[in-house]
Structure formats: structure tokens, C-alpha cells
PDB file of C-alpha atoms and ligand atoms in Angstrom:
ATOM      1  CA  MET Y  17      -4.945  20.732 -24.309  1.00 60.00           C
ATOM      2  CA  GLN Y  18      -3.232  17.868 -22.478  1.00 69.00           C
ATOM      3  CA  ILE Y  19       0.116  16.915 -23.927  1.00 85.00           C
ATOM      4  CA  ILE Y  20       1.420  14.974 -20.928  1.00 88.00           C
ATOM      5  CA  ASP Y  21       2.884  11.626 -21.999  1.00 90.00           C
ATOM      6  CA  GLU Y  22       0.013   9.188 -21.500  1.00 91.00           C
ATOM      7  CA  ALA Y  23       2.374   6.306 -20.820  1.00 93.00           C
ATOM      8  CA  LYS Y  24       3.951   7.994 -17.830  1.00 97.00           C
ATOM      9  CA  ASN Y  25       2.516   7.610 -14.355  1.00 98.00           C
ATOM     10  CA  ILE Y  26       2.063  10.622 -12.118  1.00 98.00           C
ATOM     11  CA  VAL Y  27       3.392   9.797  -8.650  1.00 98.00           C
ATOM     12  CA  LEU Y  28       2.768  11.890  -5.544  1.00 98.00           C
ATOM     13  CA  ILE Y  29       5.136  11.764  -2.588  1.00 98.00           C
ATOM     14  CA  GLY Y  30       5.385  13.845   0.589  1.00 98.00           C
ATOM     15  CA  LEU Y  31       4.727  13.717   4.309  1.00 98.00           C
ATOM     16  CA  MET Y  32       1.413  12.647   5.828  1.00 98.00           C
ATOM     17  CA  GLY Y  33      -1.059  15.506   5.421  1.00 98.00           C
ATOM     18  CA  SER Y  34       0.639  16.896   2.325  1.00 98.00           C
ATOM     19  CA  GLY Y  35      -2.483  16.003   0.317  1.00 98.00           C
ATOM     20  CA  LYS Y  36      -1.202  13.111  -1.805  1.00 98.00           C
ATOM     21  CA  SER Y  37      -4.477  11.161  -1.827  1.00 98.00           C
ATOM     22  CA  ALA Y  38      -6.933  14.032  -2.280  1.00 98.00           C
ATOM     23  CA  ILE Y  39      -4.768  15.798  -4.864  1.00 98.00           C
ATOM     24  CA  GLY Y  40      -3.971  12.531  -6.650  1.00 98.00           C
ATOM     25  CA  ARG Y  41      -7.648  11.627  -6.910  1.00 98.00           C
ATOM     26  CA  THR Y  42      -8.404  15.104  -8.295  1.00 98.00           C
ATOM     27  CA  ILE Y  43      -5.579  14.977 -10.859  1.00 98.00           C
ATOM     28  CA  ALA Y  44      -6.815  11.546 -11.970  1.00 98.00           C
ATOM     29  CA  LYS Y  45     -10.349  12.874 -12.394  1.00 98.00           C
ATOM     30  CA  MET Y  46      -9.136  15.957 -14.287  1.00 97.00           C
ATOM     31  CA  LEU Y  47      -7.029  13.856 -16.674  1.00 97.00           C
ATOM     32  CA  GLY Y  48      -9.393  10.868 -16.913  1.00 97.00           C
ATOM     33  CA  ARG Y  49      -6.791   8.516 -15.466  1.00 97.00           C
ATOM     34  CA  ARG Y  50      -7.008   5.640 -13.017  1.00 98.00           C
ATOM     35  CA  PHE Y  51      -6.029   6.454  -9.442  1.00 98.00           C
ATOM     36  CA  ILE Y  52      -4.239   4.161  -6.993  1.00 98.00           C
ATOM     37  CA  ASP Y  53      -3.526   4.925  -3.349  1.00 98.00           C
ATOM     38  CA  THR Y  54      -0.842   2.506  -2.125  1.00 98.00           C
ATOM     39  CA  ASP Y  55      -2.034   2.541   1.511  1.00 98.00           C
ATOM     40  CA  ARG Y  56      -5.626   1.702   0.523  1.00 98.00           C
ATOM     41  CA  LEU Y  57      -4.354  -1.085  -1.745  1.00 98.00           C
ATOM     42  CA  ILE Y  58      -2.262  -2.536   1.104  1.00 98.00           C
ATOM     43  CA  GLU Y  59      -5.365  -2.461   3.335  1.00 98.00           C
ATOM     44  CA  ARG Y  60      -7.482  -4.180   0.696  1.00 97.00           C
ATOM     45  CA  LYS Y  61      -4.921  -6.890   0.008  1.00 96.00           C
ATOM     46  CA  SER Y  62      -4.136  -7.610   3.668  1.00 96.00           C
ATOM     47  CA  GLY Y  63      -7.686  -7.193   5.008  1.00 97.00           C
ATOM     48  CA  LYS Y  64      -6.234  -4.981   7.765  1.00 97.00           C
ATOM     49  CA  THR Y  65      -5.959  -1.266   8.355  1.00 97.00           C
ATOM     50  CA  ILE Y  66      -2.488   0.315   8.302  1.00 97.00           C
ATOM     51  CA  THR Y  67      -2.870   0.911  12.052  1.00 96.00           C
ATOM     52  CA  GLU Y  68      -3.622  -2.793  12.623  1.00 97.00           C
ATOM     53  CA  ILE Y  69      -0.596  -3.841  10.551  1.00 97.00           C
ATOM     54  CA  PHE Y  70       1.686  -1.567  12.610  1.00 97.00           C
ATOM     55  CA  ALA Y  71       0.106  -2.698  15.912  1.00 96.00           C
ATOM     56  CA  GLU Y  72      -0.255  -6.450  15.294  1.00 96.00           C
ATOM     57  CA  GLN Y  73       2.981  -6.824  13.345  1.00 95.00           C
ATOM     58  CA  ASN Y  74       5.391  -3.910  13.042  1.00 95.00           C
ATOM     59  CA  GLU Y  75       6.670  -1.198  10.734  1.00 96.00           C
ATOM     60  CA  THR Y  76       8.981  -3.644   8.957  1.00 97.00           C
ATOM     61  CA  SER Y  77       6.019  -5.872   7.977  1.00 96.00           C
ATOM     62  CA  PHE Y  78       4.200  -2.796   6.690  1.00 97.00           C
ATOM     63  CA  ARG Y  79       7.250  -1.721   4.642  1.00 98.00           C
ATOM     64  CA  THR Y  80       7.478  -5.214   3.120  1.00 98.00           C
ATOM     65  CA  LEU Y  81       3.837  -5.056   1.983  1.00 98.00           C
ATOM     66  CA  GLU Y  82       4.377  -1.489   0.759  1.00 98.00           C
ATOM     67  CA  LYS Y  83       7.388  -2.531  -1.292  1.00 98.00           C
ATOM     68  CA  GLU Y  84       5.522  -5.427  -2.950  1.00 98.00           C
ATOM     69  CA  ILE Y  85       2.681  -3.096  -3.932  1.00 98.00           C
ATOM     70  CA  ILE Y  86       5.010  -0.381  -5.231  1.00 98.00           C
ATOM     71  CA  LYS Y  87       6.998  -2.843  -7.290  1.00 98.00           C
ATOM     72  CA  ARG Y  88       3.778  -4.155  -8.827  1.00 98.00           C
ATOM     73  CA  ILE Y  89       1.995  -0.900  -9.568  1.00 98.00           C
ATOM     74  CA  SER Y  90       5.156   0.637 -11.035  1.00 97.00           C
ATOM     75  CA  GLN Y  91       4.532  -1.740 -13.942  1.00 97.00           C
ATOM     76  CA  TYR Y  92       1.222  -0.021 -14.670  1.00 97.00           C
ATOM     77  CA  VAL Y  93       1.039   2.655 -17.318  1.00 96.00           C
ATOM     78  CA  GLY Y  94      -0.620   6.075 -17.326  1.00 97.00           C
ATOM     79  CA  ILE Y  95      -2.068   6.052 -13.830  1.00 98.00           C
ATOM     80  CA  VAL Y  96      -1.919   8.465 -10.900  1.00 98.00           C
ATOM     81  CA  ILE Y  97      -0.331   7.049  -7.736  1.00 98.00           C
ATOM     82  CA  ALA Y  98      -0.523   8.431  -4.185  1.00 98.00           C
ATOM     83  CA  THR Y  99       2.139   6.795  -2.019  1.00 98.00           C
ATOM     84  CA  GLY Y 100       2.338   6.571   1.788  1.00 98.00           C
ATOM     85  CA  GLY Y 101       4.654   9.249   3.200  1.00 98.00           C
ATOM     86  CA  GLY Y 102       7.473   6.814   3.954  1.00 98.00           C
ATOM     87  CA  ALA Y 103       7.359   4.828   0.718  1.00 98.00           C
ATOM     88  CA  ILE Y 104      10.380   6.607  -0.749  1.00 97.00           C
ATOM     89  CA  LYS Y 105      12.595   5.899   2.289  1.00 96.00           C
ATOM     90  CA  ASP Y 106      13.603   2.775   0.398  1.00 97.00           C
ATOM     91  CA  PRO Y 107      15.723   3.882  -2.582  1.00 97.00           C
ATOM     92  CA  GLU Y 108      14.550   0.852  -4.576  1.00 98.00           C
ATOM     93  CA  ASN Y 109      10.948   1.986  -4.161  1.00 98.00           C
ATOM     94  CA  PHE Y 110      11.957   5.447  -5.340  1.00 98.00           C
ATOM     95  CA  ASN Y 111      13.657   3.970  -8.397  1.00 98.00           C
ATOM     96  CA  TYR Y 112      10.664   1.766  -9.312  1.00 98.00           C
ATOM     97  CA  LEU Y 113       8.400   4.798  -9.116  1.00 98.00           C
ATOM     98  CA  LYS Y 114      10.874   7.029 -10.958  1.00 98.00           C
ATOM     99  CA  GLN Y 115      11.149   4.580 -13.828  1.00 97.00           C
ATOM    100  CA  SER Y 116       7.356   4.525 -14.115  1.00 97.00           C
ATOM    101  CA  GLY Y 117       6.802   8.249 -14.517  1.00 97.00           C
ATOM    102  CA  TRP Y 118       7.020  11.732 -13.042  1.00 98.00           C
ATOM    103  CA  ILE Y 119       7.465  12.167  -9.323  1.00 98.00           C
ATOM    104  CA  ILE Y 120       5.904  15.160  -7.614  1.00 98.00           C
ATOM    105  CA  ALA Y 121       6.796  16.041  -4.019  1.00 98.00           C
ATOM    106  CA  LEU Y 122       4.138  17.917  -2.039  1.00 98.00           C
ATOM    107  CA  TYR Y 123       5.032  20.149   0.905  1.00 98.00           C
ATOM    108  CA  ALA Y 124       3.445  22.105   3.738  1.00 98.00           C
ATOM    109  CA  SER Y 125       4.619  23.356   7.122  1.00 98.00           C
ATOM    110  CA  PRO Y 126       4.510  20.839   9.998  1.00 98.00           C
ATOM    111  CA  GLU Y 127       1.773  22.924  11.672  1.00 98.00           C
ATOM    112  CA  THR Y 128      -0.409  22.725   8.546  1.00 98.00           C
ATOM    113  CA  LEU Y 129       0.321  19.011   8.045  1.00 98.00           C
ATOM    114  CA  TYR Y 130      -0.746  18.316  11.604  1.00 97.00           C
ATOM    115  CA  LYS Y 131      -3.887  20.443  11.304  1.00 97.00           C
ATOM    116  CA  ARG Y 132      -4.880  18.498   8.180  1.00 97.00           C
ATOM    117  CA  ILE Y 133      -4.482  15.042   9.726  1.00 96.00           C
ATOM    118  CA  GLN Y 134      -5.901  15.812  13.165  1.00 94.00           C
ATOM    119  CA  GLY Y 135      -9.079  13.838  13.815  1.00 90.00           C
ATOM    120  CA  LYS Y 136      -8.610  11.845  10.600  1.00 93.00           C
ATOM    121  CA  ARG Y 137      -7.174   8.343  10.093  1.00 91.00           C
ATOM    122  CA  VAL Y 138      -4.673   7.367  12.791  1.00 92.00           C
ATOM    123  CA  ARG Y 139      -1.041   7.852  11.711  1.00 95.00           C
ATOM    124  CA  PRO Y 140       0.871   5.113  13.602  1.00 95.00           C
ATOM    125  CA  LEU Y 141       4.154   7.039  13.451  1.00 96.00           C
ATOM    126  CA  LEU Y 142       2.594   9.900  15.416  1.00 96.00           C
ATOM    127  CA  LEU Y 143       0.834   7.730  17.996  1.00 93.00           C
ATOM    128  CA  GLU Y 144       1.853   8.476  21.573  1.00 89.00           C
ATOM    129  CA  LYS Y 145       4.128  11.320  20.484  1.00 94.00           C
ATOM    130  CA  GLU Y 146       4.081  14.059  23.066  1.00 95.00           C
ATOM    131  CA  ASP Y 147       4.779  16.699  20.431  1.00 97.00           C
ATOM    132  CA  PRO Y 148       3.462  15.474  17.052  1.00 96.00           C
ATOM    133  CA  ILE Y 149       4.560  18.648  15.255  1.00 97.00           C
ATOM    134  CA  LYS Y 150       8.139  18.098  16.407  1.00 97.00           C
ATOM    135  CA  ALA Y 151       7.803  14.432  15.380  1.00 97.00           C
ATOM    136  CA  LEU Y 152       6.699  15.526  11.907  1.00 98.00           C
ATOM    137  CA  GLU Y 153       9.712  17.845  11.697  1.00 98.00           C
ATOM    138  CA  GLU Y 154      12.027  14.984  12.630  1.00 98.00           C
ATOM    139  CA  ILE Y 155      10.454  12.635  10.072  1.00 98.00           C
ATOM    140  CA  TYR Y 156      10.791  15.380   7.464  1.00 98.00           C
ATOM    141  CA  ASN Y 157      14.474  15.855   8.261  1.00 98.00           C
ATOM    142  CA  GLU Y 158      15.079  12.134   7.773  1.00 97.00           C
ATOM    143  CA  ARG Y 159      13.302  12.121   4.404  1.00 98.00           C
ATOM    144  CA  LYS Y 160      13.904  15.518   2.850  1.00 98.00           C
ATOM    145  CA  GLY Y 161      16.862  14.237   0.823  1.00 98.00           C
ATOM    146  CA  MET Y 162      14.594  11.720  -0.923  1.00 97.00           C
ATOM    147  CA  TYR Y 163      11.724  14.176  -1.405  1.00 98.00           C
ATOM    148  CA  ALA Y 164      14.195  16.597  -3.001  1.00 98.00           C
ATOM    149  CA  LYS Y 165      14.954  14.022  -5.695  1.00 98.00           C
ATOM    150  CA  ALA Y 166      11.419  14.341  -7.096  1.00 98.00           C
ATOM    151  CA  ASP Y 167      11.027  15.819 -10.587  1.00 98.00           C
ATOM    152  CA  PHE Y 168       8.773  18.592  -9.258  1.00 98.00           C
ATOM    153  CA  GLN Y 169       8.486  20.306  -5.879  1.00 98.00           C
ATOM    154  CA  VAL Y 170       5.079  21.768  -5.071  1.00 98.00           C
ATOM    155  CA  ASP Y 171       4.115  23.860  -2.045  1.00 98.00           C
ATOM    156  CA  THR Y 172       0.533  23.165  -0.927  1.00 98.00           C
ATOM    157  CA  GLU Y 173       0.388  25.695   1.922  1.00 98.00           C
ATOM    158  CA  ASP Y 174      -2.800  27.817   1.797  1.00 97.00           C
ATOM    159  CA  LYS Y 175      -3.889  26.255  -1.508  1.00 98.00           C
ATOM    160  CA  SER Y 176      -7.044  24.267  -2.247  1.00 98.00           C
ATOM    161  CA  ILE Y 177      -6.914  20.695  -3.534  1.00 98.00           C
ATOM    162  CA  ASP Y 178      -8.093  21.851  -6.971  1.00 98.00           C
ATOM    163  CA  GLU Y 179      -5.487  24.627  -7.083  1.00 98.00           C
ATOM    164  CA  VAL Y 180      -2.646  22.209  -6.382  1.00 98.00           C
ATOM    165  CA  ALA Y 181      -4.024  19.632  -8.842  1.00 98.00           C
ATOM    166  CA  GLU Y 182      -4.164  22.306 -11.556  1.00 98.00           C
ATOM    167  CA  GLU Y 183      -0.657  23.494 -10.667  1.00 98.00           C
ATOM    168  CA  VAL Y 184       0.710  19.939 -11.008  1.00 98.00           C
ATOM    169  CA  ILE Y 185      -1.017  19.467 -14.362  1.00 97.00           C
ATOM    170  CA  SER Y 186       0.367  22.751 -15.722  1.00 97.00           C
ATOM    171  CA  LEU Y 187       3.878  21.843 -14.553  1.00 97.00           C
ATOM    172  CA  LEU Y 188       3.580  18.513 -16.375  1.00 97.00           C
ATOM    173  CA  ASN Y 189       2.225  20.205 -19.498  1.00 96.00           C
ATOM    174  CA  LEU Y 190       5.068  22.731 -19.451  1.00 94.00           C
ATOM    175  CA  LYS Y 191       7.596  19.925 -19.111  1.00 93.00           C
ATOM    176  CA  ALA Y 192       5.980  18.019 -21.979  1.00 92.00           C
ATOM    177  CA  GLU Y 193       6.177  21.125 -24.183  1.00 90.00           C
ATOM    178  CA  THR Y 194       9.843  21.612 -23.310  1.00 90.00           C
ATOM    179  CA  ILE Y 195      10.605  17.996 -24.184  1.00 88.00           C
ATOM    180  CA  LYS Y 196       8.684  18.260 -27.481  1.00 82.00           C
ATOM    181  CA  ASN Y 197      10.473  21.425 -28.647  1.00 79.00           C
TER     182      ASN Y 197
HETATM  183  C1  S3P V  11       3.535   6.747   6.753  1.00 55.04           C
HETATM  184  C2  S3P V  11       2.508   7.483   6.205  1.00 55.04           C
HETATM  185  C3  S3P V  11       1.141   6.939   6.072  1.00 55.04           C
HETATM  186  C4  S3P V  11       1.161   5.413   6.058  1.00 55.04           C
HETATM  187  C5  S3P V  11       1.914   4.883   7.214  1.00 55.04           C
HETATM  188  C6  S3P V  11       3.363   5.358   7.244  1.00 55.04           C
HETATM  189  C7  S3P V  11       4.894   7.354   6.824  1.00 55.04           C
HETATM  190  O1  S3P V  11       0.553   7.410   4.866  1.00 55.04           O
HETATM  191  O2  S3P V  11       1.736   4.943   4.869  1.00 55.04           O
HETATM  192  O3  S3P V  11       1.234   5.285   8.371  1.00 55.04           O
HETATM  193  O4  S3P V  11       5.857   6.603   6.990  1.00 55.04           O
HETATM  194  O5  S3P V  11       5.000   8.586   6.665  1.00 55.04           O
HETATM  195  P1  S3P V  11       0.135   8.954   4.606  1.00 55.04           P
HETATM  196  O6  S3P V  11       1.360   9.662   4.126  1.00 55.04           O
HETATM  197  O7  S3P V  11      -0.905   8.875   3.556  1.00 55.04           O
HETATM  198  O8  S3P V  11      -0.381   9.481   5.892  1.00 55.04           O
END
């Protein structure tokens, strides 16, 4: 039985390759909720890919678009949100998301993260990096303080998308039971 507060959003944060989009989509399907991926929404609204935004404008322009989207979708109720890995760098973004629901941070080793994103969508922050695994480590070190502020910390290493989605749902159910009693 699902006892998770239906008004609360479920927000996934974590580095690129941590599985936010795939796991978020699966959680949404399992719970019958709407799913929003902030990067895909930015691409739809701007008519450009994230890579084009970074290349034709710059990271700051991307972060401005990201902030607008996050502010707006944090007003929604009962949805599942997958953020871009750097969305929580801005404490205001984190607070908008926090006020809207539960925040779940997803983790994996840099080697696994890199394996998962290799050959997939271009990640502008890793472009032209001689050692992308080291770059991922550095990005993680800059952000780990924010990721640690999530309500739940979930390791995705060696787990399937369904396994992690089920783990997140049981953590949320457990929390809901604790709050109820
Ligand atoms: C970014 C991660 C990307 C995307 C952009 C910036 C980051 O999303 O938002 O390239 O700062 O870590 P994913 O985490 O989905 O790869």
C-alpha cells in the first residue's frame, strides 16, 4: 500500500549518470505520478539542446533557464522531478525543491557514472576533459555538501533501475509511516 503524501513531490538529485531520469521515470510509473525532467523541459522551452545552450551561450545562460524552470515546477504538486546534476549548486534552487517535497540524492562511483554516460548524450561539463573520471570526481567534491543535504541518500552502484526505484519508494513509505505514528 502506498502511504506517501500525495501532495509532496519526489525530487531526484545527483551527478550525471547517477540515474535520475531513468529512475525518476520508473518511480513515476510505479506510483502513477507525472514525471518531469528539468533538462528536457529546458530543451523544449528553448528549442535548443543543452549542448547548444552551453556552446552558443554559456553555462550562466543555462543556469538562468534552469533556475526559472525549477522555480516554476516547484509549485507543482505530487510529481516526480529529475533535475540536472548541477541544479542544486544554487541554494535557492535547493530550497525551492526542498519546499516542494522529498529530495533523494543518488550516488555511484565516478567509474560507474562515466561508464553509464559514455556514448550517450553529450555532457558539456566533460567535453574536452583529458580525464573525465577525474573531472567527475572534482565536480562531486564541489557539490557533495549540497547532495548531503538531501532527505535520503541512495547508492545505485550495481543495482538495476527497478531496484533503485523500489528502494526509493520503500524509503518514502517508511518515512510516511514514521510520520503517521
Ligand atoms: C549538468 C548535468 C546535466 C545537464 C548539464 C549540466 C551538471 O544533466 O544539466 O549538462 O552541471 O552536472 P545530467 O545530470 O542529467 O547529466
